[in-house]
Tab-separated table of C-alpha atoms and ligand atoms in Angstrom:
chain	number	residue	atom	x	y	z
A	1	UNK	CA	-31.167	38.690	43.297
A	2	UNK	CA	-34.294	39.296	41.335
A	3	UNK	CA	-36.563	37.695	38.702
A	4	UNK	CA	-38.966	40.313	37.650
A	5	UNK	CA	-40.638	37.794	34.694
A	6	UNK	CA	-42.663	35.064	36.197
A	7	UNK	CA	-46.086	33.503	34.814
A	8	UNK	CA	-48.129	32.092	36.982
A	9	UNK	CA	-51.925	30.473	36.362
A	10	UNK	CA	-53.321	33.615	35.856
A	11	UNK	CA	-51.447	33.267	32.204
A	12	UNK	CA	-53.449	30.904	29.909
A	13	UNK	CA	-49.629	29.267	29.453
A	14	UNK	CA	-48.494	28.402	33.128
A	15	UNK	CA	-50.014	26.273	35.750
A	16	UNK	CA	-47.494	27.392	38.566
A	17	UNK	CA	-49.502	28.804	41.810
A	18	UNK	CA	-48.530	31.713	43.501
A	19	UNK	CA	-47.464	30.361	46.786
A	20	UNK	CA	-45.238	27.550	44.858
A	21	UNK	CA	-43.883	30.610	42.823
A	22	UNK	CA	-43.114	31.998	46.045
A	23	UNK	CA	-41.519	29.116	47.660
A	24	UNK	CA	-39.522	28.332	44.910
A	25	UNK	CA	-38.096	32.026	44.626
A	26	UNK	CA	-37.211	31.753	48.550
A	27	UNK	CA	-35.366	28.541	47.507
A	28	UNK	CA	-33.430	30.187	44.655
A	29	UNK	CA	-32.110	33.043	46.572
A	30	UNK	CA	-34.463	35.264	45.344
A	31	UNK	CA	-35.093	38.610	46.917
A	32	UNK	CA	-37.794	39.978	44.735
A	33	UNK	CA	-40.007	37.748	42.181
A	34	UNK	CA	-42.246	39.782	39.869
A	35	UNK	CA	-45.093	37.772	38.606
A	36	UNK	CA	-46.439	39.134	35.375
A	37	UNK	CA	-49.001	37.740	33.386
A	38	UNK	CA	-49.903	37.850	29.699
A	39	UNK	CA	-52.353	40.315	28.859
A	40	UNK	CA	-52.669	40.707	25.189
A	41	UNK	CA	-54.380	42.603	23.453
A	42	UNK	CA	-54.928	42.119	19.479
A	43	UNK	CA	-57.070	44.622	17.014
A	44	UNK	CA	-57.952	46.178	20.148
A	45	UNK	CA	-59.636	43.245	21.687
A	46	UNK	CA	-58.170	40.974	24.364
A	47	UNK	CA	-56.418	37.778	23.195
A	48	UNK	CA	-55.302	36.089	26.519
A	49	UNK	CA	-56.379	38.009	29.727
A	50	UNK	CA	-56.752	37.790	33.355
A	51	UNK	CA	-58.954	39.085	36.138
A	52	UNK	CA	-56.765	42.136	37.041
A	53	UNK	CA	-58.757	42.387	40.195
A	54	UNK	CA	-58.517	38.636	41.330
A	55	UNK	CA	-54.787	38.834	40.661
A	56	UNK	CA	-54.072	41.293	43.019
A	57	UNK	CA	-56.497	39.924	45.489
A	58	UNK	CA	-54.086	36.258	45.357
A	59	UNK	CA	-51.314	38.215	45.000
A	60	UNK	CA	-51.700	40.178	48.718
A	61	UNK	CA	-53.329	36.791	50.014
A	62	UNK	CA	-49.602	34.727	49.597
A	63	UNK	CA	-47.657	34.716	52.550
A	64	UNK	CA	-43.867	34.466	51.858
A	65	UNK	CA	-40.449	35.962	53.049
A	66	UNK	CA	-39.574	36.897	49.313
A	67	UNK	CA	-41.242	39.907	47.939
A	68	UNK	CA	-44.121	39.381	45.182
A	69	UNK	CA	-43.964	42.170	42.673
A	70	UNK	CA	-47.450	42.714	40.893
A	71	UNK	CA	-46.867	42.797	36.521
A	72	UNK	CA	-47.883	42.576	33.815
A	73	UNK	CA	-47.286	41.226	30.520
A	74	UNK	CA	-48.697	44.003	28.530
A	75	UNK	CA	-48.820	43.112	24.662
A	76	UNK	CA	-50.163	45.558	22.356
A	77	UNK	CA	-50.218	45.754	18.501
A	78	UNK	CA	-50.228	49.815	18.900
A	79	UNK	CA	-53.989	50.054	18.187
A	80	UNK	CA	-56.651	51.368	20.534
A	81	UNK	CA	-57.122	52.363	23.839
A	82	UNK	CA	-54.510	52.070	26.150
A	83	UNK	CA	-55.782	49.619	29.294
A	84	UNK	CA	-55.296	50.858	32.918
A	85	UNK	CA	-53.545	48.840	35.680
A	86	UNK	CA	-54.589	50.451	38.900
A	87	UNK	CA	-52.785	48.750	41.862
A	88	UNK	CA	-49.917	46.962	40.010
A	89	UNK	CA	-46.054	47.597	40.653
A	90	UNK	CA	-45.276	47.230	36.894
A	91	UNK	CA	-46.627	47.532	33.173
A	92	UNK	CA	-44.462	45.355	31.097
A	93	UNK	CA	-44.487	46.399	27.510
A	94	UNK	CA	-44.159	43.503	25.028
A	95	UNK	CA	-44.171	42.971	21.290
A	96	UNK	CA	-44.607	39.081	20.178
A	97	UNK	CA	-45.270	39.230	16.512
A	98	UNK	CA	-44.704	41.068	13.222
A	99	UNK	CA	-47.346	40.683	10.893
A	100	UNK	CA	-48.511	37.002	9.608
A	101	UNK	CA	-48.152	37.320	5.672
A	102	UNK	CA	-44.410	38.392	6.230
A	103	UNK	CA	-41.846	35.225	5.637
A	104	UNK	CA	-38.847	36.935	4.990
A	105	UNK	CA	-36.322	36.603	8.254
A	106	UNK	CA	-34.974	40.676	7.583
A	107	UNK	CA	-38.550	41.627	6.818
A	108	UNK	CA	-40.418	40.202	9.685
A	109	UNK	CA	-37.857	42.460	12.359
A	110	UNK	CA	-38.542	45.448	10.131
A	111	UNK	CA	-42.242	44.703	10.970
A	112	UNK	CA	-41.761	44.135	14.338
A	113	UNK	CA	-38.979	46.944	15.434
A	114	UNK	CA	-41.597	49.185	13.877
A	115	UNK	CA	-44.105	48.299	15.633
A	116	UNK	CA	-42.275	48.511	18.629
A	117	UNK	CA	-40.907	51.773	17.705
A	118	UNK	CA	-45.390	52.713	17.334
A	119	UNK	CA	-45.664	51.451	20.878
A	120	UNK	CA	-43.229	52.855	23.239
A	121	UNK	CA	-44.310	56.179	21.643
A	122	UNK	CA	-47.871	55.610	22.583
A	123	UNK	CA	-47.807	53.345	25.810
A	124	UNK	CA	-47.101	54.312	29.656
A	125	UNK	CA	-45.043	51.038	30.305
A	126	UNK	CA	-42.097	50.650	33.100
A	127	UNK	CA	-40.162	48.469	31.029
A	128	UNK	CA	-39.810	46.844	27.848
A	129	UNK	CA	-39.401	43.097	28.068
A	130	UNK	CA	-37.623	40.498	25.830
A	131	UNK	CA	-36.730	42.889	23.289
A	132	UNK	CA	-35.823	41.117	20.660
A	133	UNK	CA	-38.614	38.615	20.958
A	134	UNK	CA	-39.411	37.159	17.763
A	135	UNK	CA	-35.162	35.752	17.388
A	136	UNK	CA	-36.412	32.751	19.941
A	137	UNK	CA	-39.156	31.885	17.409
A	138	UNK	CA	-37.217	32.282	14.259
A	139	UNK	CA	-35.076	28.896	12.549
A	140	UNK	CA	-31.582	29.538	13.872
A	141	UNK	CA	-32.275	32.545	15.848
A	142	UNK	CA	-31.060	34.937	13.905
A	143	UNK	CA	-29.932	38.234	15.364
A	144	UNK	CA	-31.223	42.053	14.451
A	145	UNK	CA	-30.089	42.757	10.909
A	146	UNK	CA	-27.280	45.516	11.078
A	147	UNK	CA	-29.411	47.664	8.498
A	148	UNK	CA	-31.722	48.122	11.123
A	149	UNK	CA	-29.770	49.157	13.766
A	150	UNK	CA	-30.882	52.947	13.459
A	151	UNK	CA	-34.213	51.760	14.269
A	152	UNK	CA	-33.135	49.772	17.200
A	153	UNK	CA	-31.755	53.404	18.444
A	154	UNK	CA	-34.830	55.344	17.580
A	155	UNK	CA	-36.494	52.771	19.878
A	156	UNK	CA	-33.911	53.460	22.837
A	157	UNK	CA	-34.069	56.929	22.172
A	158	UNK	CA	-37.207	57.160	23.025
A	159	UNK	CA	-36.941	55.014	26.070
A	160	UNK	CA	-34.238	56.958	27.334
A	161	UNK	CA	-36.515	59.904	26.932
A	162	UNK	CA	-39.440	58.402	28.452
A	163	UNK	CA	-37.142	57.411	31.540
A	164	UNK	CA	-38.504	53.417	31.143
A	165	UNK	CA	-36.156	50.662	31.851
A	166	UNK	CA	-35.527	47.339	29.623
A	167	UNK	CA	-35.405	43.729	30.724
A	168	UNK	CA	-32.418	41.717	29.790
A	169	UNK	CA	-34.435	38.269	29.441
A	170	UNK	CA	-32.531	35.651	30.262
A	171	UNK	CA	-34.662	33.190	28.114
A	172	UNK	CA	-32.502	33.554	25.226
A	173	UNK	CA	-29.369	31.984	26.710
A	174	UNK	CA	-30.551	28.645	26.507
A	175	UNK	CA	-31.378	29.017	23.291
A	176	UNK	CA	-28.906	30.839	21.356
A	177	UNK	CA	-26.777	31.524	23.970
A	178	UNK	CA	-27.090	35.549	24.247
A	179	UNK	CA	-29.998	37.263	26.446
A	180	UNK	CA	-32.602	39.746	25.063
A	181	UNK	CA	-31.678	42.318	23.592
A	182	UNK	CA	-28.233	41.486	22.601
A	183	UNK	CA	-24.845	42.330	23.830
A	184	UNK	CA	-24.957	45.342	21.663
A	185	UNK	CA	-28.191	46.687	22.231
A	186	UNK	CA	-27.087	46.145	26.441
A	187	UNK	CA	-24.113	48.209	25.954
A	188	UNK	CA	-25.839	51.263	24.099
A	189	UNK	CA	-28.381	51.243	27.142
A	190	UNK	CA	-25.691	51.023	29.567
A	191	UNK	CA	-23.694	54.366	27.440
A	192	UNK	CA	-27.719	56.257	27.361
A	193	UNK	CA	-27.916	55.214	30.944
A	194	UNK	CA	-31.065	52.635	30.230
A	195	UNK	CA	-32.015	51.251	33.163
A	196	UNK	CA	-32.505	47.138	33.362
A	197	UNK	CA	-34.048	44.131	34.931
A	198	UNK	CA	-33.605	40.848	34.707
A	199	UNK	CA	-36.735	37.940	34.117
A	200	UNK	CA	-36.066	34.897	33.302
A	201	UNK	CA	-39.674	34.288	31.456
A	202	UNK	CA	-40.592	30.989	33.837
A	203	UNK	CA	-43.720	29.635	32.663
A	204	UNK	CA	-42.913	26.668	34.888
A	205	UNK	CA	-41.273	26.665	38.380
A	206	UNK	CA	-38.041	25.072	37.708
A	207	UNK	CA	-37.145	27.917	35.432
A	208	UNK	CA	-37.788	30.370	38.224
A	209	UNK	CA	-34.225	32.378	38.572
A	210	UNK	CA	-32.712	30.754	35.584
A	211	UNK	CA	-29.238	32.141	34.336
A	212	UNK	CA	-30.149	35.487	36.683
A	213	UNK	CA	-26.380	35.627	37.799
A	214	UNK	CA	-25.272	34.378	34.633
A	215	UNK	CA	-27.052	37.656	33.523
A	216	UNK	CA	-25.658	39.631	36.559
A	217	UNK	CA	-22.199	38.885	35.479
A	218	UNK	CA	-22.670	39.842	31.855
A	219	UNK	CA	-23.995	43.411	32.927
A	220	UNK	CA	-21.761	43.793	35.421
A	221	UNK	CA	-18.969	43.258	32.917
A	222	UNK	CA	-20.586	45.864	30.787
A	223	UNK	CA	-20.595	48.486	33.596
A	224	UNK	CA	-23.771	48.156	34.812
A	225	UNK	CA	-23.635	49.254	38.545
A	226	UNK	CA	-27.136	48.567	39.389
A	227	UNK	CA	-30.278	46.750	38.206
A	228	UNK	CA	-34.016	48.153	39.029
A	229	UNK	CA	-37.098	46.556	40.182
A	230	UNK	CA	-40.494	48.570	41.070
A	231	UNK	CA	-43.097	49.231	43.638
A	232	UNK	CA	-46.182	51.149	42.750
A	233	UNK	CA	-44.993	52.097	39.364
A	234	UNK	CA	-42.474	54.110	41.105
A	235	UNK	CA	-38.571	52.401	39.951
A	236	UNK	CA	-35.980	51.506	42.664
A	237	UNK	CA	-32.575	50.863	41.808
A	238	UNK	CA	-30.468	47.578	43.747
A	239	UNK	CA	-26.643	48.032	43.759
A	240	UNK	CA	-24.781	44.612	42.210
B	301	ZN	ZN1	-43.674	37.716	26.206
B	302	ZN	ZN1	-43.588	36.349	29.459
């Protein structure tokens, strides 16, 4: 079992410490925990950050049966430079906003699936996490609007291409009972052959693993055969 989605102290919103991280995945079952911090970048200057270096310093220093995975929480707005993370396992590729002035529900994903559309264009990323992000934020969670479903598969079109995987983000069950993306979107990845992970976005320990084999059976039911995690930037698929 695997949680690739983990925040840990390095993220300006967690306090949970590596080794507890680590402890508590061992307790859970877990095989593989990917930690992955927020590192966001806004108008091309850094929002929330972390010493990269320091990171991966703690990272090697935890001692633990359960394999730490070295992420991160990469979120761009699509403008600028494009950072480099030398000596990580994974660049997670996230989108958290569309823009401020927008109010309207159907508007706001417009905003946001094109910028998202912008970014996996331009980014190297490994996988693209809680895809449809801003549904946990919105009153009553509303899902993608069906008129922009042809955007939603210019995004995975280019994914596909690009050979990245997606997270299914478990997050969203407790909330409005479906993961990121949505059943939908999971079922055109599985028929393009998307690969995907699971995270559970734990920004405290207890959530650590949460609804991973509720997510397991939901892919698995879908025909998923196997879910990936990665080393070195390099992907590595686990049989389920
Ligand atoms: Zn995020
Ligand atoms: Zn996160």
């Amino acid at each position: 079992m695997i949680d690739l989605h983990v925040h840990s102290e390095f993220s300006v919103d967690s306090e949970s410490r590596l080794e507890d991280i680590a402890r508590v995945a061992k307790s859970r079952g877990l095989e593989f925990v990917g930690v992955s911090d927020h590192y966001e970048m806004r108008f091309e200057k850094l929002k929330y950050s972390f010493d990269l270096e320091e990171f991966l310093r703690a990272v090697d220093s935890v001692k633990s049966d359960v394999t730490i995975l070295k992420g991160v929480e990469w979120g761009w707005d699509c403008e600028g430079s494009v950072p480099i993370f030398d000596g990580f396992d994974y660049v997670s590729l996230s989108i958290h906003r569309c823009d401020e002035q927008i109010e309207n529900i159907d508007d706001c994903y417009e905003d946001f699936l094109n910028r998202m559309l912008k970014c996996v264009e331009r980014a190297e990323f490994d996988v693209l996490d809680h895809f449809d992000f801003i549904r946990r934020y919105m009153p009553s969670n509303p899902p993608i609007p069906d008129r922009l479903r042809p955007l939603v598969m210019d995004i995975l079109r280019i994914i596909s291409d690009k050979g990245s995987a997606i997270e299914l983000n478990t997050e969203g069950f407790s909330i409005f009972g479906e993961p990121h993306p949505p059943i939908w979107v999971l079922k055109e990845m599985r028929r393009m052959e998307i690969p995907v992970t699971i995270g559970s976005d734990a920004h405290k320990l207890e959530n650590i693993g949460r609804d991973v084999e509720k997510a397991l059976e939901l892919i698995r039911d879908l025909g998923f055969e196997e879910v990936v995690i990665f080393k070195e930037r390099s992907m590595e698929a686990l049989r389920i």
